CSV table of C-alpha atoms in Angstrom, one decimal:
chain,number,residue,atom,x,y,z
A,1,UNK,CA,3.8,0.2,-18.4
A,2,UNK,CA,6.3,0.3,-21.5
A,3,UNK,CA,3.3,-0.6,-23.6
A,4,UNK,CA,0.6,1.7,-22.3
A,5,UNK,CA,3.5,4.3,-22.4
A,6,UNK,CA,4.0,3.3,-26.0
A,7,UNK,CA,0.4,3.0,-26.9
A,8,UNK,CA,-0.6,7.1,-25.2
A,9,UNK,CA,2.6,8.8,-26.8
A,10,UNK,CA,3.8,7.4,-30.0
A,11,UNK,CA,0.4,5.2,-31.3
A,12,UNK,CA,-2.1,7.9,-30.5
A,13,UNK,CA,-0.3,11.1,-29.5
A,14,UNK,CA,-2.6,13.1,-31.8
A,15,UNK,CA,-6.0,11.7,-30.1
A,16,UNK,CA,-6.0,13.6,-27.2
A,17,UNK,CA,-9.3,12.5,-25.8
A,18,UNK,CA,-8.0,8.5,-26.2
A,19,UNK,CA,-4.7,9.9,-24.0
A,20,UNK,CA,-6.8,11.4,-21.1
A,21,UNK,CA,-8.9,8.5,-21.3
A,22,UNK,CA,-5.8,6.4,-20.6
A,23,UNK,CA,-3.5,8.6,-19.0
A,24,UNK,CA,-4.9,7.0,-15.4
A,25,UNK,CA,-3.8,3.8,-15.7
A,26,UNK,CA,-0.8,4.5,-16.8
A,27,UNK,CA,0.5,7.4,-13.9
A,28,UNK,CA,-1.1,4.3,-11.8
A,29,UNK,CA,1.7,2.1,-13.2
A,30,UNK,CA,4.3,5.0,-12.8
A,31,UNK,CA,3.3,5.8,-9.0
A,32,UNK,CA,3.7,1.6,-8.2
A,33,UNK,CA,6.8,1.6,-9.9
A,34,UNK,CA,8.0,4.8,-7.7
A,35,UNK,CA,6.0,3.2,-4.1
A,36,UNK,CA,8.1,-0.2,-5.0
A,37,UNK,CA,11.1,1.4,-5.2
A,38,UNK,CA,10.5,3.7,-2.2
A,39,UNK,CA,10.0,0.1,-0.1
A,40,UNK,CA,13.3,-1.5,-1.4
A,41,UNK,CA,15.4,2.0,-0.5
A,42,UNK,CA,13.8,1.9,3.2
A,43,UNK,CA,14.0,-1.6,3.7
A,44,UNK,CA,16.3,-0.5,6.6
A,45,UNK,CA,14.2,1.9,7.9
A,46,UNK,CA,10.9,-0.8,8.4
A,47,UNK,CA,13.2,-3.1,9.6
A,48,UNK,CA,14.2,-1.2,12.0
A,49,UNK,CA,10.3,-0.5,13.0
A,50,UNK,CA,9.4,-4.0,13.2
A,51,UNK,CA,12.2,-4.2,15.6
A,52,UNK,CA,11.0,-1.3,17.9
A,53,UNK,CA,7.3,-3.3,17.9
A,54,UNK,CA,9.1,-6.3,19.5
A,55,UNK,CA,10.8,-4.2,21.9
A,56,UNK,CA,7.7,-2.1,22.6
A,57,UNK,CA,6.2,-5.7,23.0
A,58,UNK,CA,8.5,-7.0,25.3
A,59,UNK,CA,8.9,-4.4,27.5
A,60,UNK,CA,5.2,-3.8,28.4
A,61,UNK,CA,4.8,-3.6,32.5
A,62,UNK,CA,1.0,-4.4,32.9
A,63,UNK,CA,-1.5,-5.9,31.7
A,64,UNK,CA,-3.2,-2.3,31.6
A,65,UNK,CA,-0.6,-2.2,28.9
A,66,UNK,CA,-1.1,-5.3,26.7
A,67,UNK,CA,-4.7,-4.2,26.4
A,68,UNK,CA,-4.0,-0.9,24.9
A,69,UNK,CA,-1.0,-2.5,22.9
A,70,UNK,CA,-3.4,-5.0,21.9
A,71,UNK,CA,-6.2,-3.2,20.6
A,72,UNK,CA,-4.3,-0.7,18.6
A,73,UNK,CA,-2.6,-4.0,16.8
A,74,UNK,CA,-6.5,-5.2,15.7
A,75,UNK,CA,-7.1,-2.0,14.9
A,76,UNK,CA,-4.5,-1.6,12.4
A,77,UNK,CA,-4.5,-5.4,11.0
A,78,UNK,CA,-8.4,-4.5,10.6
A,79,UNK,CA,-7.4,-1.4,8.7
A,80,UNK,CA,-4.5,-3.0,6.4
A,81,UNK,CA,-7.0,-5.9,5.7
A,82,UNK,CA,-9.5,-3.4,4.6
A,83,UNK,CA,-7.3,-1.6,2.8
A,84,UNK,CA,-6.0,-5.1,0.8
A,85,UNK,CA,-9.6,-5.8,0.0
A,86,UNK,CA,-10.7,-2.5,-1.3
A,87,UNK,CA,-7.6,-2.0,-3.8
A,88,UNK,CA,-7.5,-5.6,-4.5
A,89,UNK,CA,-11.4,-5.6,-5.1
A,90,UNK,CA,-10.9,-2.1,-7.3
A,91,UNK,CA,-8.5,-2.8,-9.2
A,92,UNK,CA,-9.7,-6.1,-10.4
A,93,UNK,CA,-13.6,-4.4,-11.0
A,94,UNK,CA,-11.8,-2.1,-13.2
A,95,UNK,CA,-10.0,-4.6,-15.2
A,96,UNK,CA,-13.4,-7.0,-15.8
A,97,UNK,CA,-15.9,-3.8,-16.2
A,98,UNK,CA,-13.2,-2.7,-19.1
A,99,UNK,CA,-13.2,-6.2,-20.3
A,100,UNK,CA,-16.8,-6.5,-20.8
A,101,UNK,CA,-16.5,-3.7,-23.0
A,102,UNK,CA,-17.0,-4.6,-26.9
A,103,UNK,CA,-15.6,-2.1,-30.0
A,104,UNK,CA,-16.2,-2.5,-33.9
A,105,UNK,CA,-13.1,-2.7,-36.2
A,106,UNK,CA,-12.7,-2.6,-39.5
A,107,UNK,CA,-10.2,-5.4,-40.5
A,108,UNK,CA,-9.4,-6.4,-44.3
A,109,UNK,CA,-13.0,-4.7,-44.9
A,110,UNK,CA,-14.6,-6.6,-42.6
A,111,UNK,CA,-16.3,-5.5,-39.4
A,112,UNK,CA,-14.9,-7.2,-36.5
A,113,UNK,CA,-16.2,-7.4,-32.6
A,114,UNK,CA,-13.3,-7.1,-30.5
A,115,UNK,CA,-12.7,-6.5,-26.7
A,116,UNK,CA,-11.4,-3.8,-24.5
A,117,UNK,CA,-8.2,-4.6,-22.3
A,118,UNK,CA,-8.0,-3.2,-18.6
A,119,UNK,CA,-5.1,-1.2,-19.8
A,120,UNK,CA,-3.7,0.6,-23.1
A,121,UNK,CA,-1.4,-1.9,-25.1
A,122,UNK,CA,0.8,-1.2,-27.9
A,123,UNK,CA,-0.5,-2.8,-30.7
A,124,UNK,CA,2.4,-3.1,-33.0
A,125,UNK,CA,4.2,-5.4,-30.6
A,126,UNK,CA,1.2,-8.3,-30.3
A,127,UNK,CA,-2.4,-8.0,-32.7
A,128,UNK,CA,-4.6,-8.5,-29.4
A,129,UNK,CA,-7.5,-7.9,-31.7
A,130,UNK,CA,-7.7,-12.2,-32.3
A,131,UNK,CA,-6.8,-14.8,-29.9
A,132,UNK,CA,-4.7,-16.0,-28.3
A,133,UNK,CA,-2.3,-13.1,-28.2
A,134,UNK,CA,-5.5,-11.1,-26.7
A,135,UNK,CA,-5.9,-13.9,-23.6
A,136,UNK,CA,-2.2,-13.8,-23.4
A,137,UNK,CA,-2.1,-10.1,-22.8
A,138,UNK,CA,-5.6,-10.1,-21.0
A,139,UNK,CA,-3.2,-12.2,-18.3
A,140,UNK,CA,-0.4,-10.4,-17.8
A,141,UNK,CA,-2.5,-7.4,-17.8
A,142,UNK,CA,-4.2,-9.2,-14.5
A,143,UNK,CA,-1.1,-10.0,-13.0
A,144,UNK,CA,0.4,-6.9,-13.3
A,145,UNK,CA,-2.9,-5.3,-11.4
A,146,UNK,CA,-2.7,-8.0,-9.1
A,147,UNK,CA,1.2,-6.5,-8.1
A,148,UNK,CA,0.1,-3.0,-8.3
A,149,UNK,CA,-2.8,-3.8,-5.6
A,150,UNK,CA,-0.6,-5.2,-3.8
A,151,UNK,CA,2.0,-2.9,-3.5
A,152,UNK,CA,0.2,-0.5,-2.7
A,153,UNK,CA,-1.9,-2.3,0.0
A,154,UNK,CA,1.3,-2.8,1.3
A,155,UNK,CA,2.9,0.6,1.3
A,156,UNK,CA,-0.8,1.7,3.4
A,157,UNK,CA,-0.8,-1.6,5.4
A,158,UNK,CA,2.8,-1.1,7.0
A,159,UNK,CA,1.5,2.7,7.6
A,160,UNK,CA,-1.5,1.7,9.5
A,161,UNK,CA,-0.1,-0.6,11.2
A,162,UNK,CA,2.8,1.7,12.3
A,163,UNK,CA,0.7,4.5,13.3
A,164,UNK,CA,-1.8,2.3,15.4
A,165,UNK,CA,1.3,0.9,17.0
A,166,UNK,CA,2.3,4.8,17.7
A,167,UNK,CA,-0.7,5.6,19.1
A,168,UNK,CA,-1.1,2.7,21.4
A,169,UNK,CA,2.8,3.7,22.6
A,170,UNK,CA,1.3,7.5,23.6
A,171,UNK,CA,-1.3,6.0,25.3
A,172,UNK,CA,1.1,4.0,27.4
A,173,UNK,CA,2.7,6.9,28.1
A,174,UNK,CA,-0.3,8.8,29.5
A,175,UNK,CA,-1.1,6.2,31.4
A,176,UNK,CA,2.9,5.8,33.0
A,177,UNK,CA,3.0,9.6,33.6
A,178,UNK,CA,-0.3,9.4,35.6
A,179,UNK,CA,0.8,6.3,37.5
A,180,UNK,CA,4.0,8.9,38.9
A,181,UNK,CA,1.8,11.0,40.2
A,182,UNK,CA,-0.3,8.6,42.3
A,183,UNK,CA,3.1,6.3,42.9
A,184,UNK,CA,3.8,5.9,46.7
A,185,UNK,CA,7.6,6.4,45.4
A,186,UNK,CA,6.8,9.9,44.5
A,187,UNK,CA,8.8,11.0,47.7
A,188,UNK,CA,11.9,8.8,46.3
A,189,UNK,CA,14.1,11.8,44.2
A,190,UNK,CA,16.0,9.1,42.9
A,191,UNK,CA,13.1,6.6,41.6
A,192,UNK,CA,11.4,9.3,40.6
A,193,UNK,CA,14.3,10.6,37.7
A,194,UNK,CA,14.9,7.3,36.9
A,195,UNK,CA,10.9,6.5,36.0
A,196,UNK,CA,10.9,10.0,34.0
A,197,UNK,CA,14.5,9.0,32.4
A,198,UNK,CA,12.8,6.1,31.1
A,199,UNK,CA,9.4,7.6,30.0
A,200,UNK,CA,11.5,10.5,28.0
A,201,UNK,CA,13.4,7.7,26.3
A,202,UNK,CA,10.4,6.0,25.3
A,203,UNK,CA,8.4,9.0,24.3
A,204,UNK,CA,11.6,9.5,21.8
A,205,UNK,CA,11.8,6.1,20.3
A,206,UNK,CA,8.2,6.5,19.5
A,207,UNK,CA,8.2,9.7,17.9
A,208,UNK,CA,11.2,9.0,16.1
Protein backbone atom coordinates (compact mmCIF):
# COMPACT_ATOMS: atom_id res chain seq x y z
CA UNK A 1 0.00 0.00 0.00
CA UNK A 2 2.99 2.36 0.91
CA UNK A 3 4.11 1.87 -2.69
CA UNK A 4 0.90 2.35 -4.58
CA UNK A 5 0.36 5.33 -2.17
CA UNK A 6 3.80 6.47 -3.19
CA UNK A 7 3.44 5.67 -6.81
CA UNK A 8 -0.54 7.93 -7.17
CA UNK A 9 0.65 11.00 -4.99
CA UNK A 10 4.32 11.84 -5.21
CA UNK A 11 5.38 9.80 -8.82
CA UNK A 12 2.39 10.90 -10.74
CA UNK A 13 0.38 13.39 -8.88
CA UNK A 14 0.16 15.55 -11.93
CA UNK A 15 -1.41 12.61 -14.21
CA UNK A 16 -4.66 12.65 -13.06
CA UNK A 17 -6.17 10.16 -15.41
CA UNK A 18 -3.09 7.47 -14.25
CA UNK A 19 -4.39 8.41 -10.40
CA UNK A 20 -8.11 7.48 -11.14
CA UNK A 21 -7.01 4.70 -12.97
CA UNK A 22 -5.26 3.49 -9.82
CA UNK A 23 -6.94 5.01 -7.17
CA UNK A 24 -9.12 1.51 -6.81
CA UNK A 25 -6.66 -0.61 -5.86
CA UNK A 26 -5.25 1.41 -3.59
CA UNK A 27 -8.68 2.60 -1.29
CA UNK A 28 -8.94 -1.49 -1.73
CA UNK A 29 -5.65 -1.77 0.30
CA UNK A 30 -6.85 1.16 2.66
CA UNK A 31 -10.48 -0.50 3.37
CA UNK A 32 -8.43 -4.22 4.28
CA UNK A 33 -6.22 -2.45 6.27
CA UNK A 34 -9.26 -0.69 8.20
CA UNK A 35 -11.72 -4.38 8.04
CA UNK A 36 -8.32 -6.13 9.66
CA UNK A 37 -8.15 -3.83 12.27
CA UNK A 38 -11.87 -3.73 12.91
CA UNK A 39 -11.49 -7.81 13.48
CA UNK A 40 -8.52 -7.53 15.91
CA UNK A 41 -10.53 -4.64 18.10
CA UNK A 42 -13.74 -7.11 18.22
CA UNK A 43 -11.97 -10.07 18.77
CA UNK A 44 -14.04 -10.13 22.04
CA UNK A 45 -17.07 -9.36 20.57
CA UNK A 46 -16.87 -12.75 17.98
CA UNK A 47 -15.74 -14.56 20.60
CA UNK A 48 -18.29 -14.00 22.53
CA UNK A 49 -20.77 -15.05 19.37
CA UNK A 50 -19.15 -18.27 18.78
CA UNK A 51 -19.83 -18.82 22.31
CA UNK A 52 -23.66 -18.03 22.10
CA UNK A 53 -23.69 -20.70 18.90
CA UNK A 54 -22.50 -23.51 21.25
CA UNK A 55 -24.97 -22.49 23.76
CA UNK A 56 -27.69 -22.08 21.19
CA UNK A 57 -26.40 -25.62 20.15
CA UNK A 58 -26.59 -27.18 23.23
CA UNK A 59 -29.62 -26.14 24.45
CA UNK A 60 -31.84 -27.18 21.49
CA UNK A 61 -35.11 -29.18 22.86
CA UNK A 62 -36.17 -31.15 19.69
CA UNK A 63 -35.27 -32.46 16.92
CA UNK A 64 -37.79 -29.92 15.24
CA UNK A 65 -35.07 -27.72 16.45
CA UNK A 66 -31.77 -29.24 15.14
CA UNK A 67 -33.36 -29.13 11.73
CA UNK A 68 -33.92 -25.53 11.61
CA UNK A 69 -30.55 -24.90 13.51
CA UNK A 70 -29.16 -27.15 11.00
CA UNK A 71 -30.17 -25.84 7.84
CA UNK A 72 -29.58 -22.22 8.60
CA UNK A 73 -25.70 -23.49 9.50
CA UNK A 74 -25.43 -24.96 5.54
CA UNK A 75 -26.92 -22.08 4.56
CA UNK A 76 -24.46 -19.72 5.78
CA UNK A 77 -21.24 -22.18 5.31
CA UNK A 78 -22.76 -22.27 1.59
CA UNK A 79 -22.87 -18.49 1.56
CA UNK A 80 -19.19 -17.79 3.27
CA UNK A 81 -17.87 -20.49 0.81
CA UNK A 82 -19.29 -18.52 -2.00
CA UNK A 83 -18.32 -15.56 -0.80
CA UNK A 84 -14.31 -16.97 -0.42
CA UNK A 85 -14.53 -18.18 -3.92
CA UNK A 86 -15.87 -15.15 -5.61
CA UNK A 87 -13.34 -12.51 -3.88
CA UNK A 88 -10.67 -15.09 -4.01
CA UNK A 89 -11.51 -15.80 -7.80
CA UNK A 90 -11.78 -11.73 -8.45
CA UNK A 91 -9.11 -10.59 -7.04
CA UNK A 92 -6.68 -13.02 -8.58
CA UNK A 93 -8.51 -12.44 -12.36
CA UNK A 94 -7.72 -8.94 -11.78
CA UNK A 95 -4.15 -9.35 -10.94
CA UNK A 96 -3.45 -11.96 -14.16
CA UNK A 97 -5.78 -9.81 -16.68
CA UNK A 98 -3.37 -6.72 -15.55
CA UNK A 99 -0.47 -8.87 -15.89
CA UNK A 100 -1.07 -9.92 -19.37
CA UNK A 101 -1.05 -6.44 -20.16
CA UNK A 102 2.17 -5.26 -22.23
CA UNK A 103 3.51 -1.23 -22.44
CA UNK A 104 6.44 0.34 -24.62
CA UNK A 105 9.27 2.15 -22.78
CA UNK A 106 11.78 4.10 -23.88
CA UNK A 107 15.00 3.03 -21.95
CA UNK A 108 18.62 4.42 -22.78
CA UNK A 109 16.87 5.15 -26.38
CA UNK A 110 15.76 1.92 -26.71
CA UNK A 111 12.15 0.71 -26.92
CA UNK A 112 11.50 -1.82 -24.34
CA UNK A 113 8.32 -4.29 -23.90
CA UNK A 114 7.53 -4.39 -20.31
CA UNK A 115 4.57 -5.70 -18.25
CA UNK A 116 1.76 -4.30 -16.21
CA UNK A 117 1.67 -5.20 -12.29
CA UNK A 118 -1.79 -5.88 -10.61
CA UNK A 119 -1.10 -2.85 -8.58
CA UNK A 120 0.71 0.64 -8.74
CA UNK A 121 4.37 0.34 -7.45
CA UNK A 122 6.79 2.90 -6.73
CA UNK A 123 9.37 2.76 -9.09
CA UNK A 124 12.24 4.53 -7.45
CA UNK A 125 12.36 1.93 -4.72
CA UNK A 126 12.89 -1.38 -7.13
CA UNK A 127 13.31 -0.93 -11.47
CA UNK A 128 10.40 -3.62 -11.94
CA UNK A 129 10.83 -2.77 -15.59
CA UNK A 130 13.69 -5.96 -15.85
CA UNK A 131 13.78 -9.07 -13.95
CA UNK A 132 13.98 -10.31 -11.30
CA UNK A 133 12.97 -7.37 -9.22
CA UNK A 134 9.66 -7.39 -11.54
CA UNK A 135 8.88 -11.40 -10.47
CA UNK A 136 9.91 -10.35 -7.07
CA UNK A 137 7.28 -7.67 -6.84
CA UNK A 138 4.82 -9.59 -9.23
CA UNK A 139 4.82 -11.99 -5.87
CA UNK A 140 4.35 -10.00 -3.22
CA UNK A 141 1.92 -8.24 -5.12
CA UNK A 142 -0.04 -11.85 -5.22
CA UNK A 143 0.40 -12.42 -1.73
CA UNK A 144 -0.76 -9.27 -0.63
CA UNK A 145 -4.19 -9.95 -2.84
CA UNK A 146 -4.28 -13.26 -1.56
CA UNK A 147 -4.59 -11.52 2.37
CA UNK A 148 -6.82 -8.88 1.14
CA UNK A 149 -9.32 -11.67 -0.31
CA UNK A 150 -9.08 -13.19 2.52
CA UNK A 151 -9.86 -10.79 4.86
CA UNK A 152 -12.44 -9.67 3.50
CA UNK A 153 -14.04 -13.18 2.88
CA UNK A 154 -13.69 -13.34 6.33
CA UNK A 155 -15.21 -10.16 7.64
CA UNK A 156 -18.57 -11.36 5.20
CA UNK A 157 -18.06 -15.12 6.09
CA UNK A 158 -18.36 -14.55 10.07
CA UNK A 159 -21.46 -12.13 9.03
CA UNK A 160 -23.23 -14.75 7.17
CA UNK A 161 -22.75 -17.17 9.20
CA UNK A 162 -24.01 -14.99 12.20
CA UNK A 163 -27.05 -13.83 10.61
CA UNK A 164 -28.12 -17.45 9.38
CA UNK A 165 -27.47 -18.56 12.92
CA UNK A 166 -29.94 -15.43 13.98
CA UNK A 167 -32.45 -16.41 11.82
CA UNK A 168 -32.53 -20.03 12.52
CA UNK A 169 -32.74 -18.72 16.56
CA UNK A 170 -36.24 -16.61 15.50
CA UNK A 171 -37.45 -19.44 13.95
CA UNK A 172 -37.00 -21.47 17.06
CA UNK A 173 -38.76 -19.03 18.71
CA UNK A 174 -41.80 -19.08 16.56
CA UNK A 175 -41.97 -22.37 16.78
CA UNK A 176 -41.67 -22.46 21.04
CA UNK A 177 -44.26 -19.58 21.29
CA UNK A 178 -46.78 -21.75 19.14
CA UNK A 179 -45.93 -24.92 21.07
CA UNK A 180 -47.45 -22.73 24.47
CA UNK A 181 -50.41 -22.27 22.97
CA UNK A 182 -51.15 -25.85 22.09
CA UNK A 183 -49.23 -27.09 25.49
CA UNK A 184 -51.51 -29.24 27.71
CA UNK A 185 -49.54 -27.07 30.61
CA UNK A 186 -51.30 -24.01 29.35
CA UNK A 187 -53.54 -24.21 32.53
CA UNK A 188 -50.25 -24.43 34.80
CA UNK A 189 -49.80 -20.25 35.73
CA UNK A 190 -46.62 -21.28 36.99
CA UNK A 191 -45.05 -23.39 33.94
CA UNK A 192 -46.52 -21.15 31.84
CA UNK A 193 -44.19 -17.81 33.16
CA UNK A 194 -41.46 -19.85 33.47
CA UNK A 195 -41.63 -21.16 29.58
CA UNK A 196 -42.26 -17.31 28.53
CA UNK A 197 -39.28 -16.25 31.13
CA UNK A 198 -37.18 -18.44 29.13
CA UNK A 199 -38.37 -17.65 25.56
CA UNK A 200 -37.86 -13.61 26.53
CA UNK A 201 -34.34 -14.46 27.55
CA UNK A 202 -33.60 -16.23 24.55
CA UNK A 203 -35.28 -13.74 22.14
CA UNK A 204 -32.65 -11.16 23.98
CA UNK A 205 -29.50 -13.11 23.61
CA UNK A 206 -30.32 -13.32 19.98
CA UNK A 207 -30.98 -9.94 19.21
CA UNK A 208 -28.31 -8.78 21.19
Amino acid sequence: MVSAGLFLFVEERGNTDLVMMHIGPFLCFLMTITKYICLVLHVDDIRSCVDCVELDWNIARSDEDHEVMVRNAKIGRLTATSLAVFMHSAIQCYGISRCLIKDVVEVDDVNVSIRELPFPFYNKILDVRFSPAYEVVLFVHCSSAFFISGITSVNCGLMAIFVMHACGQLKILTMWLGNIVHDDDVADVNMMQKKLGFIIEHHLRVVK
